[in-house]
Coordinates of C-alpha atoms and ligand atoms in Angstrom, one line a residue:
X1 CA 0.5 63.7 10.0
X2 CA -2.6 64.9 8.3
X3 CA -5.4 66.6 10.2
X4 CA -9.0 67.1 9.2
X5 CA -10.2 70.4 10.5
X6 CA -13.9 71.2 10.9
X7 CA -14.9 74.5 9.4
X8 CA -17.9 76.6 8.4
X9 CA -18.3 78.5 5.1
X10 CA -17.4 82.1 4.4
X11 CA -20.0 83.5 2.1
X12 CA -17.8 86.1 0.4
X13 CA -15.4 84.0 -1.6
X14 CA -16.7 84.7 -5.1
X15 CA -13.8 85.5 -7.5
X16 CA -13.9 88.8 -9.3
X17 CA -12.3 89.9 -12.6
X18 CA -9.1 88.2 -11.7
X19 CA -9.2 85.8 -8.8
X20 CA -10.1 86.3 -5.2
X21 CA -9.3 89.8 -3.9
X22 CA -9.8 90.8 -0.3
X23 CA -8.6 93.2 2.4
X24 CA -5.6 91.5 4.0
X25 CA -7.4 91.4 7.4
X26 CA -10.3 89.5 5.8
X27 CA -8.0 87.0 4.2
X28 CA -6.2 86.5 7.6
X29 CA -9.3 85.4 9.4
X30 CA -9.1 81.9 10.9
X31 CA -9.7 79.2 8.2
X32 CA -10.4 81.8 5.5
X33 CA -7.6 80.8 3.1
X34 CA -7.8 77.2 4.1
X35 CA -11.4 77.1 3.1
X36 CA -10.7 78.7 -0.2
X37 CA -7.8 76.4 -1.0
X38 CA -9.7 73.2 0.0
X39 CA -12.6 74.4 -2.2
X40 CA -10.3 74.7 -5.2
X41 CA -8.8 71.3 -4.6
X42 CA -12.3 69.8 -4.2
X43 CA -13.1 70.8 -7.8
X44 CA -9.9 69.1 -9.2
X45 CA -10.1 65.3 -9.9
X46 CA -7.1 63.0 -9.5
X47 CA -5.0 65.3 -7.5
X48 CA -2.4 62.6 -7.0
X49 CA -1.5 63.0 -10.7
X50 CA -1.5 66.9 -10.6
X51 CA 1.4 69.4 -10.4
X52 CA 0.9 73.1 -9.6
X53 CA 3.1 76.2 -9.5
X54 CA 3.0 78.4 -6.4
X55 CA 4.3 81.9 -5.9
X56 CA 3.3 85.5 -6.0
X57 CA 4.2 89.2 -5.9
X58 CA 5.8 89.2 -2.5
X59 CA 3.0 91.1 -0.7
X60 CA 2.2 90.8 3.0
X61 CA 0.8 87.5 4.1
X62 CA 2.0 85.7 0.9
X63 CA 4.6 83.7 2.9
X64 CA 2.2 82.5 5.4
X65 CA -0.3 81.6 2.7
X66 CA 2.3 79.7 0.7
X67 CA 3.1 77.5 3.7
X68 CA -0.6 76.8 4.1
X69 CA -0.8 75.9 0.4
X70 CA 2.0 73.4 0.7
X71 CA 0.4 71.7 3.7
X72 CA -3.1 71.6 2.3
X73 CA -1.9 70.4 -1.1
X74 CA 0.1 67.7 0.6
X75 CA -2.9 66.7 2.8
X76 CA -5.0 66.4 -0.4
X77 CA -2.3 64.2 -2.0
X78 CA -1.3 66.6 -4.8
X79 CA 1.5 65.0 -6.8
X80 CA 3.9 67.9 -7.0
X81 CA 4.3 71.6 -6.2
X82 CA 6.8 73.9 -7.9
X83 CA 7.4 76.8 -5.6
X84 CA 9.0 79.9 -6.9
X85 CA 12.2 80.6 -4.9
X86 CA 11.4 83.0 -2.0
X87 CA 7.8 82.7 -3.1
X88 CA 8.4 85.3 -5.8
X89 CA 7.0 84.9 -9.4
X90 CA 5.4 87.5 -11.7
X91 CA 2.0 86.6 -13.1
X92 CA 3.4 86.4 -16.7
X93 CA 6.4 84.3 -15.6
X94 CA 4.0 82.0 -13.7
X95 CA 1.9 81.5 -16.9
X96 CA 5.1 80.8 -18.8
X97 CA 6.3 78.2 -16.2
X98 CA 3.0 76.5 -16.2
X99 CA 3.0 76.2 -20.0
X100 CA 6.6 75.3 -20.6
X101 CA 6.6 72.6 -17.9
X102 CA 3.1 71.4 -18.8
X103 CA 1.8 71.9 -15.2
X104 CA -1.9 71.4 -14.3
X105 CA -2.2 75.0 -13.0
X106 CA -0.9 77.5 -10.5
X107 CA -1.8 79.4 -7.4
X108 CA -0.5 82.9 -7.8
X109 CA -0.7 85.0 -4.7
X110 CA -1.3 88.6 -5.8
X111 CA -3.9 91.4 -5.6
X112 CA -2.2 92.8 -8.7
X113 CA -2.1 96.6 -8.7
X114 CA -3.9 96.9 -5.4
X115 CA -1.9 98.2 -2.4
X116 CA -0.3 95.7 -0.1
X117 CA 0.5 95.4 3.6
X118 CA -1.5 94.7 6.7
X119 CA -4.0 97.4 5.7
X120 CA -3.8 96.7 2.0
X121 CA -5.1 93.9 -0.1
X122 CA -4.4 90.2 -0.5
X123 CA -5.3 88.1 -3.5
X124 CA -5.1 84.7 -5.2
X125 CA -5.3 84.0 -8.9
X126 CA -6.0 80.4 -9.7
X127 CA -4.7 79.2 -13.1
X128 CA -5.4 76.0 -14.9
X129 CA -3.3 74.0 -17.4
X130 CA -4.1 76.7 -20.0
X131 CA -1.6 78.9 -18.2
X132 CA -4.3 81.4 -17.6
X133 CA -6.9 82.0 -15.0
X134 CA -9.8 79.6 -14.5
X135 CA -12.9 80.1 -16.7
X136 CA -16.2 81.4 -15.2
X137 CA -17.7 77.9 -15.0
X138 CA -14.7 76.8 -13.0
X139 CA -14.8 79.7 -10.6
X140 CA -18.5 79.0 -10.2
X141 CA -17.8 75.4 -9.2
X142 CA -15.2 76.7 -6.6
X143 CA -17.7 79.2 -5.3
X144 CA -20.3 76.5 -4.7
X145 CA -17.7 74.5 -2.8
X146 CA -16.9 77.5 -0.6
X147 CA -20.5 77.8 0.3
X148 CA -20.9 74.2 1.5
X149 CA -17.5 73.4 2.9
X150 CA -17.5 71.6 6.3
X151 CA -13.8 70.5 6.6
X152 CA -10.4 70.9 5.2
X153 CA -7.3 68.7 5.3
X154 CA -3.9 70.0 6.3
X155 CA -0.5 68.5 7.1
X156 CA 0.9 69.5 10.5
X157 CA 4.5 69.6 9.1
X158 CA 6.6 72.5 10.3
X159 CA 7.2 75.4 7.9
X160 CA 9.6 75.0 5.0
X161 CA 12.6 77.1 3.9
X162 CA 11.8 78.5 0.5
X163 CA 15.1 80.3 -0.1
X164 CA 17.1 77.4 -1.6
X165 CA 16.6 75.8 -4.9
X166 CA 16.0 72.0 -4.4
X167 CA 13.6 69.2 -3.8
X168 CA 12.0 67.9 -0.6
X169 CA 8.7 66.3 0.5
X170 CA 5.7 67.3 2.5
X171 CA 3.9 64.0 3.2
X172 CA 3.9 62.2 -0.2
X173 CA 3.9 65.5 -2.2
X174 CA 7.1 66.4 -3.9
X175 CA 8.1 70.1 -3.4
X176 CA 10.5 71.6 -5.8
X177 CA 11.9 75.1 -5.2
X178 CA 12.5 76.6 -8.6
X179 CA 14.2 79.6 -10.2
X180 CA 11.4 81.8 -11.4
X181 CA 13.4 83.7 -14.0
X182 CA 15.0 81.3 -16.5
X183 CA 12.0 80.0 -18.4
X184 CA 10.6 83.5 -18.8
X185 CA 13.8 85.1 -19.9
X186 CA 14.4 82.4 -22.5
X187 CA 10.9 83.0 -23.8
X188 CA 11.6 86.7 -24.2
X189 CA 14.8 85.9 -26.0
X190 CA 12.9 83.7 -28.4
X191 CA 10.5 86.5 -29.3
X192 CA 12.7 89.6 -29.5
X193 CA 16.0 90.5 -31.1
X194 CA 18.1 90.9 -27.9
X195 CA 21.2 92.0 -29.9
X196 CA 19.2 94.9 -31.3
X197 CA 17.8 95.8 -27.9
X198 CA 21.3 95.6 -26.3
X199 CA 22.6 98.0 -28.9
X200 CA 19.8 100.4 -28.0
X201 CA 20.2 100.2 -24.3
X202 CA 24.0 100.6 -24.4
X203 CA 23.8 103.6 -26.7
X204 CA 23.1 107.1 -25.4
X205 CA 19.3 106.3 -25.3
X206 CA 18.1 107.0 -21.8
X207 CA 15.8 104.3 -20.4
X208 CA 14.1 103.9 -17.0
X209 CA 11.9 101.1 -15.7
X210 CA 9.9 101.5 -12.5
X211 CA 9.1 98.2 -10.9
X212 CA 7.1 100.0 -8.1
X213 CA 8.6 97.7 -5.4
X214 CA 6.7 94.8 -7.0
X215 CA 7.8 91.4 -8.3
X216 CA 9.2 92.6 -11.6
X217 CA 12.2 94.4 -10.0
X218 CA 14.4 91.3 -10.2
X219 CA 13.2 90.5 -13.7
X220 CA 13.9 94.0 -14.8
X221 CA 17.4 94.0 -13.2
X222 CA 18.2 90.8 -15.0
X223 CA 16.7 91.6 -18.4
X224 CA 17.3 95.3 -18.8
X225 CA 20.5 95.8 -16.9
X226 CA 22.4 92.5 -16.8
X227 CA 21.4 91.1 -20.2
X228 CA 20.6 94.1 -22.3
X229 CA 23.2 96.4 -20.8
X230 CA 21.2 99.3 -19.5
X231 CA 23.2 101.3 -17.0
X232 CA 22.9 100.1 -13.4
X233 CA 20.2 102.1 -11.7
X234 CA 17.9 102.1 -14.8
X235 CA 15.5 99.9 -12.8
X236 CA 13.8 101.9 -10.1
X237 CA 12.1 100.5 -7.0
X238 CA 13.6 97.2 -7.9
X239 CA 13.3 95.3 -4.6
X240 CA 9.9 93.5 -4.0
X241 CA 8.5 94.7 -0.7
X242 CA 5.6 93.4 1.4
X243 CA 3.8 96.7 1.3
X244 CA 5.4 98.0 -2.0
X245 CA 7.3 100.5 0.1
X246 CA 4.0 102.3 0.7
X247 CA 3.4 102.7 -3.1
X248 CA 0.1 101.9 -4.7
X249 CA 1.7 99.6 -7.4
X250 CA -0.7 100.6 -10.2
X251 CA 1.2 101.9 -13.2
X252 CA -0.8 104.9 -14.2
X253 CA -0.5 108.7 -14.3
X254 CA -1.7 109.0 -10.7
X255 CA 0.0 106.3 -8.8
X256 CA 3.3 106.2 -10.7
X257 CA 3.6 110.0 -10.1
X258 CA 7.3 110.3 -9.4
X259 CA 8.1 108.5 -12.7
X260 CA 5.5 110.7 -14.5
X261 CA 7.1 113.8 -13.0
X262 CA 10.5 112.7 -14.2
X263 CA 9.2 112.2 -17.7
X264 CA 7.7 115.6 -17.8
X265 CA 10.8 117.3 -16.3
X266 CA 13.6 119.1 -18.2
X267 CA 15.8 116.1 -17.5
X268 CA 13.3 113.6 -19.0
X269 CA 14.9 110.3 -20.3
X270 CA 13.8 109.1 -23.7
X271 CA 11.7 106.3 -22.5
X272 CA 10.1 105.1 -19.2
X273 CA 7.9 102.2 -18.3
X274 CA 6.3 100.9 -15.1
X275 CA 4.8 97.6 -14.1
X276 CA 2.3 96.8 -11.4
X277 CA 2.8 94.6 -8.3
X278 CA 2.6 91.3 -10.1
X279 CA 4.1 92.4 -13.4
X280 CA 1.2 91.9 -15.8
X281 CA 0.3 95.6 -16.3
X282 CA 2.5 98.2 -18.1
X283 CA 2.6 101.9 -18.6
X284 CA 4.6 103.5 -21.4
X285 CA 6.0 107.0 -21.4
X286 CA 8.2 109.0 -23.7
X287 CA 9.8 112.3 -22.9
X288 CA 6.9 114.6 -22.1
X289 CA 4.5 112.0 -23.5
X290 CA 2.1 109.4 -22.2
X291 CA 0.9 106.5 -24.4
X292 CA -2.7 105.5 -23.4
X293 CA -3.0 101.7 -23.1
X294 CA -5.5 101.5 -26.0
X295 CA -3.1 103.4 -28.3
X296 CA -0.2 101.3 -27.1
X297 CA -2.0 98.1 -28.1
X298 CA -2.9 99.5 -31.5
X299 CA 0.7 100.7 -32.1
X300 CA 2.2 97.4 -31.2
X301 CA -0.2 95.6 -33.5
X302 CA 0.6 97.9 -36.4
X303 CA 4.3 97.2 -35.9
X304 CA 4.1 93.4 -35.5
X305 CA 6.5 92.7 -38.4
X306 CA 9.4 94.3 -36.5
X307 CA 9.4 91.5 -34.0
X308 CA 11.2 88.3 -35.1
X309 CA 8.6 86.0 -33.5
X310 CA 5.7 87.7 -35.4
X311 CA 7.3 88.7 -38.7
X312 CA 5.6 85.9 -40.6
X313 CA 2.2 87.1 -39.6
X314 CA -0.3 87.2 -36.7
X315 CA -3.7 85.6 -36.5
X316 CA -5.8 88.4 -35.2
X317 CA -6.3 90.7 -32.2
X318 CA -8.8 91.0 -29.4
X319 CA -9.6 93.7 -26.9
X320 CA -12.0 94.1 -24.0
X321 CA -15.2 96.0 -25.0
X322 CA -14.2 98.9 -22.7
X323 CA -10.9 99.4 -24.6
X324 CA -10.9 102.0 -27.4
X325 CA -11.5 101.1 -31.0
X326 CA -8.0 102.1 -32.1
X327 CA -6.8 98.6 -32.6
X328 CA -9.8 97.7 -34.7
X329 CA -8.8 100.2 -37.3
X330 CA -5.4 98.5 -37.5
X331 CA -6.9 95.0 -37.6
X332 CA -9.2 96.2 -40.5
X333 CA -6.2 97.6 -42.4
X334 CA -4.1 94.5 -41.8
X335 CA -7.1 92.3 -42.7
X336 CA -6.7 90.2 -39.6
X337 CA -9.3 88.9 -37.2
X338 CA -10.8 91.3 -34.6
X339 CA -12.7 90.2 -31.4
X340 CA -14.2 92.1 -28.5
X341 CA -14.6 90.3 -25.2
X342 CA -15.7 91.2 -21.7
X343 CA -13.2 92.7 -19.3
X344 CA -10.9 90.0 -17.9
X345 CA -7.8 88.3 -19.5
X346 CA -9.4 84.9 -19.1
X347 CA -11.8 85.7 -21.9
X348 CA -8.9 85.8 -24.4
X349 CA -7.7 82.3 -23.6
X350 CA -10.1 80.4 -25.9
X351 CA -9.4 82.8 -28.8
X352 CA -5.6 82.3 -28.3
X353 CA -5.9 78.5 -27.9
X354 CA -8.0 78.3 -31.1
X355 CA -5.5 80.4 -33.0
X356 CA -8.0 83.1 -33.7
X357 CA -5.7 85.8 -32.2
X358 CA -2.1 86.5 -31.4
X359 CA -2.2 89.8 -29.5
X360 CA -4.7 91.0 -26.9
X361 CA -5.0 94.3 -25.0
X362 CA -7.0 96.2 -22.5
X363 CA -7.5 99.7 -21.4
X364 CA -6.4 98.7 -17.9
X365 CA -2.7 98.9 -18.9
X366 CA -2.6 95.3 -20.2
X367 CA -1.1 94.0 -23.4
X368 CA 0.1 90.5 -24.3
X369 CA 0.4 87.7 -26.8
X370 CA 0.1 84.0 -27.2
X371 CA 3.5 83.2 -25.7
X372 CA 1.6 83.0 -22.4
X373 CA -2.1 83.3 -21.2
X374 CA -1.7 86.4 -19.1
X375 CA -0.9 90.0 -20.0
X376 CA 2.8 90.7 -19.8
X377 CA 4.3 94.0 -18.7
X378 CA 7.9 93.3 -19.6
X379 CA 6.9 91.9 -23.0
X380 CA 5.1 95.2 -23.8
X381 CA 8.2 97.2 -22.9
X382 CA 10.5 95.0 -25.0
X383 CA 8.1 95.4 -27.9
X384 CA 8.2 99.2 -27.6
X385 CA 12.0 99.2 -27.3
X386 CA 12.1 97.1 -30.4
X387 CA 10.0 99.6 -32.3
X388 CA 12.3 102.4 -31.2
X389 CA 15.4 100.5 -32.0
X390 CA 14.1 99.8 -35.5
X391 CA 12.6 103.1 -36.4
X392 CA 14.9 105.3 -34.5
X393 CA 11.9 107.5 -33.6
X394 CA 10.9 108.9 -30.3
X395 CA 7.8 107.5 -28.4
X396 CA 5.9 110.7 -29.2
X397 CA 6.8 110.5 -32.9
X398 CA 5.7 106.9 -33.1
X399 CA 2.3 107.8 -31.6
X400 CA 1.9 110.8 -33.8
X401 CA 2.8 108.8 -37.0
X402 CA 0.2 106.3 -35.9
X403 CA -2.5 108.9 -35.4
X404 CA -1.7 110.5 -38.7
X405 CA -2.2 107.1 -40.4
X406 CA -5.3 106.0 -38.5
X407 CA -6.8 109.0 -36.7
X408 CA -6.9 109.2 -32.9
X409 CA -9.3 107.8 -30.3
X410 CA -9.2 110.2 -27.4
X411 CA -9.9 108.1 -24.4
X412 CA -10.5 108.5 -20.6
X413 CA -11.6 106.3 -17.8
X414 CA -13.6 108.0 -15.0
X415 CA -13.7 105.9 -11.8
X416 CA -16.3 106.6 -9.1
X417 CA -14.9 104.6 -6.1
X418 CA -16.3 103.4 -2.8
X419 CA -20.0 103.4 -3.8
X420 CA -22.3 101.3 -1.7
X421 CA -22.9 98.1 -3.6
X422 CA -26.8 98.5 -3.6
X423 CA -26.5 102.0 -5.1
X424 CA -24.0 100.8 -7.8
X425 CA -26.3 97.9 -8.6
X426 CA -29.3 100.2 -8.8
X427 CA -27.4 102.6 -11.0
X428 CA -26.5 99.9 -13.5
X429 CA -30.0 98.2 -13.5
X430 CA -31.8 101.5 -13.9
X431 CA -29.5 102.6 -16.7
X432 CA -29.9 99.2 -18.4
X433 CA -33.7 99.7 -18.3
X434 CA -33.4 103.2 -19.8
X435 CA -31.1 102.2 -22.6
X436 CA -33.9 101.6 -25.2
X437 CA -35.1 105.2 -24.7
X438 CA -31.7 106.7 -25.4
X439 CA -31.6 105.9 -29.2
X440 CA -31.8 109.1 -31.3
X441 CA -31.7 111.3 -28.2
X442 CA -29.4 114.3 -28.4
X443 CA -27.1 115.4 -25.6
X444 CA -25.4 118.7 -26.5
X445 CA -23.3 117.9 -29.6
X446 CA -23.8 114.2 -29.3
X447 CA -26.7 112.0 -30.6
X448 CA -27.1 108.4 -29.4
X449 CA -27.1 106.0 -32.3
X450 CA -27.7 102.8 -30.2
X451 CA -27.4 101.7 -26.6
X452 CA -27.2 98.1 -25.3
X453 CA -25.7 95.8 -22.8
X454 CA -22.4 94.2 -24.0
X455 CA -23.0 90.5 -24.5
X456 CA -20.2 88.2 -25.5
X457 CA -20.8 84.9 -27.2
X458 CA -17.6 82.9 -27.0
X459 CA -17.1 81.3 -30.5
X460 CA -15.2 78.4 -29.0
X461 CA -17.2 77.1 -26.0
X462 CA -20.5 78.9 -26.9
X463 CA -20.8 80.4 -23.4
X464 CA -22.4 83.8 -23.2
X465 CA -21.4 86.6 -20.8
X466 CA -23.0 90.0 -20.2
X467 CA -20.5 92.7 -19.0
X468 CA -21.2 96.4 -19.0
X469 CA -23.5 98.8 -21.0
X470 CA -22.5 100.6 -24.1
X471 CA -23.8 103.8 -25.6
X472 CA -22.8 104.6 -29.2
X473 CA -23.1 108.1 -30.7
X474 CA -23.6 109.0 -34.3
X475 CA -20.0 110.5 -34.6
X476 CA -18.5 107.1 -33.5
X477 CA -18.0 108.2 -29.9
X478 CA -18.8 105.6 -27.2
X479 CA -19.4 105.5 -23.5
X480 CA -19.1 102.2 -21.7
X481 CA -20.3 101.7 -18.1
X482 CA -19.4 98.8 -15.9
X483 CA -18.7 97.9 -12.3
X484 CA -15.1 96.9 -11.5
X485 CA -14.4 93.4 -10.3
X486 CA -11.0 94.0 -8.7
X487 CA -11.8 96.4 -5.8
X488 CA -12.1 95.6 -2.2
X489 CA -13.8 98.7 -0.9
X490 CA -17.5 98.9 -1.9
X491 CA -18.2 99.2 -5.6
X492 CA -16.3 101.1 -8.3
X493 CA -18.2 102.4 -11.3
X494 CA -16.0 102.7 -14.3
X495 CA -17.0 104.9 -17.1
X496 CA -15.0 104.6 -20.3
X497 CA -15.2 107.5 -22.7
X498 CA -14.0 107.6 -26.2
X499 CA -14.1 110.0 -29.2
X500 CA -12.5 109.5 -32.6
X501 CA -11.0 112.4 -34.5
X502 CA -8.8 112.7 -37.6
X503 CA -7.8 116.3 -37.5
X504 CA -6.9 117.5 -34.0
X505 CA -4.3 115.0 -33.1
X506 CA -2.3 116.6 -30.3
X507 CA -4.9 118.0 -27.9
X508 CA -5.4 117.2 -24.3
X509 CA -7.8 114.2 -23.7
X510 CA -9.5 116.1 -20.9
X511 CA -10.4 118.9 -23.2
X512 CA -11.5 116.9 -26.1
X513 CA -13.6 114.7 -23.8
X514 CA -14.9 117.3 -21.4
X515 CA -18.4 117.5 -23.0
X516 CA -18.7 113.7 -23.4
X517 CA -17.7 113.2 -19.7
X518 CA -20.6 115.5 -18.7
X519 CA -22.9 113.6 -21.1
X520 CA -21.8 110.3 -19.3
X521 CA -22.9 111.8 -16.0
X522 CA -26.2 113.0 -17.4
X523 CA -27.0 109.6 -18.9
X524 CA -26.1 107.5 -15.9
X525 CA -27.5 109.8 -13.1
X526 CA -24.2 109.1 -11.3
X527 CA -24.1 112.4 -9.5
X528 CA -27.6 112.2 -8.1
X529 CA -27.3 108.6 -7.1
X530 CA -23.8 108.8 -5.5
X531 CA -23.6 112.4 -4.3
X532 CA -20.3 112.6 -6.2
X533 CA -20.0 115.6 -8.5
X534 CA -16.9 114.2 -10.3
X535 CA -15.0 111.0 -10.6
X536 CA -12.5 110.1 -7.9
X537 CA -9.9 109.0 -10.4
X538 CA -9.5 109.9 -14.0
X539 CA -7.0 107.9 -16.0
Ligands
G16_1 C1 -7.5 92.3 -14.0 C2 -7.8 91.5 -15.2 C3 -7.9 92.4 -16.4 C4 -8.9 93.6 -16.1 C5 -8.5 94.3 -14.9 C6 -9.5 95.4 -14.5 O1 -6.2 92.9 -14.1 O2 -6.9 90.5 -15.4 O3 -8.3 91.6 -17.5 O4 -8.9 94.4 -17.2 O5 -8.4 93.4 -13.8 O6 -10.7 94.8 -14.0 P1 -11.8 95.7 -13.3 O7 -12.1 96.8 -14.3 O8 -12.9 94.7 -13.1 O9 -11.3 96.3 -12.1 P2 -5.2 92.7 -12.9 O10 -3.9 93.4 -13.4 O11 -5.8 93.4 -11.7 O12 -5.0 91.2 -12.7

């Protein structure tokens, strides 16, 4: 039986950098998710011919939301849903399943690296047949639907058991519960030399992977322990939990603290990595060494020939504007294409589909390639392990060699969190208005060479996007300002600070960037406008 339920719009369902992200309590309001799902379906023609993947990172409220998706999709006459067994699929594996099975898209329930649980966050990433998240014009169309919705359709079927692989129906819609691992693991096997990796992980090389109680625990167990032979127990926090066991599943120096402490202890393993809640982010650590995401991306690119899938060449690379320039130096040396896009993996999709690029990377702990249309935490780890297995060098030595060859972009991101939206908006618009006056101005040892908003003109669909403000200095240093699009608590100002040097290669980033951090405050007036004397988080 299909019911038509009368509803009224919620006015806060605009998608951010990566889908809809809300406090769980907000997402649990009556009709909230129903409105959003119906709004998505309202934008998709011929639903009776369409198939979608459904799954997520296992966070609180996902199971309830998945049942709603099944019933609303069925009421809207969707042809078929592929549901990940137990509702668990990583964001990269989801993209892989959509592409391999030529699905029309997916509803991936995750707020990524944001905390979970009743008091945490809930999220939904809507992917299309590209395997990646919807484009800005598509999210705009969905937003418009959310603002005028008056009813949604839902089946009154009882809840379904998602634990057994198999096929059943809800109304006319076919529902197939699928194994979320096989397609993804096969894809990894086709990219990397698993024999070489097996030899490394069964040697005396000490490897640790922290899944942070997110969805990549079972993927990590299967790939690193069962297939590649790492000792049992190499995968930490391997069971997906609704509240991530109280962890903030963001793989960085602050939130993956126990892993970082281990890697800086006397008993440090050779290599450690962590993923976020939905498995698209990665952090790489060596013994007493942290690889910044921008450096990691540059190093992977420089070593592309090591990987069987890329040995014949790569098209080019792209990074978000906020990411350091390290990879550009590699692209220039390799004479491959280089692109700079706004923050958000969706902006890489056109470049990948048009074969302009093969790899992409972001400062926000994301790296990936054209095998899927999302960033991929496990892919990055397998790539790093392949470099180590081939070169026989430590993580630190690999990074040092890279810096000796190319110089080093010292890099920090300063986050000012929980700012009132009006203040954050004012800060950005005032700063944008002041940008023209900054050119040739001197701040301590740094002189501004140019300052402008970052505007991206997509070479494929000719769309234009403005995202963030960039200040360039005469010595090549840069400061980028932008507001985060993934938070759920007021606004977060992100300030990305970068300085390129060729001599002092093993200094502390904090020290090298101390003066520039102060300059970033002076230029933006952040302290006066927010009352904060320093960033809340420095990564
Ligand atoms: C998402 C996007 C990334 C982006 C990141 C940070 O990652 O997919 O492309 O870099 O958010 O965005 P912001 O600076 O706006 O908070 P994830 O892992 O949260 O899906």
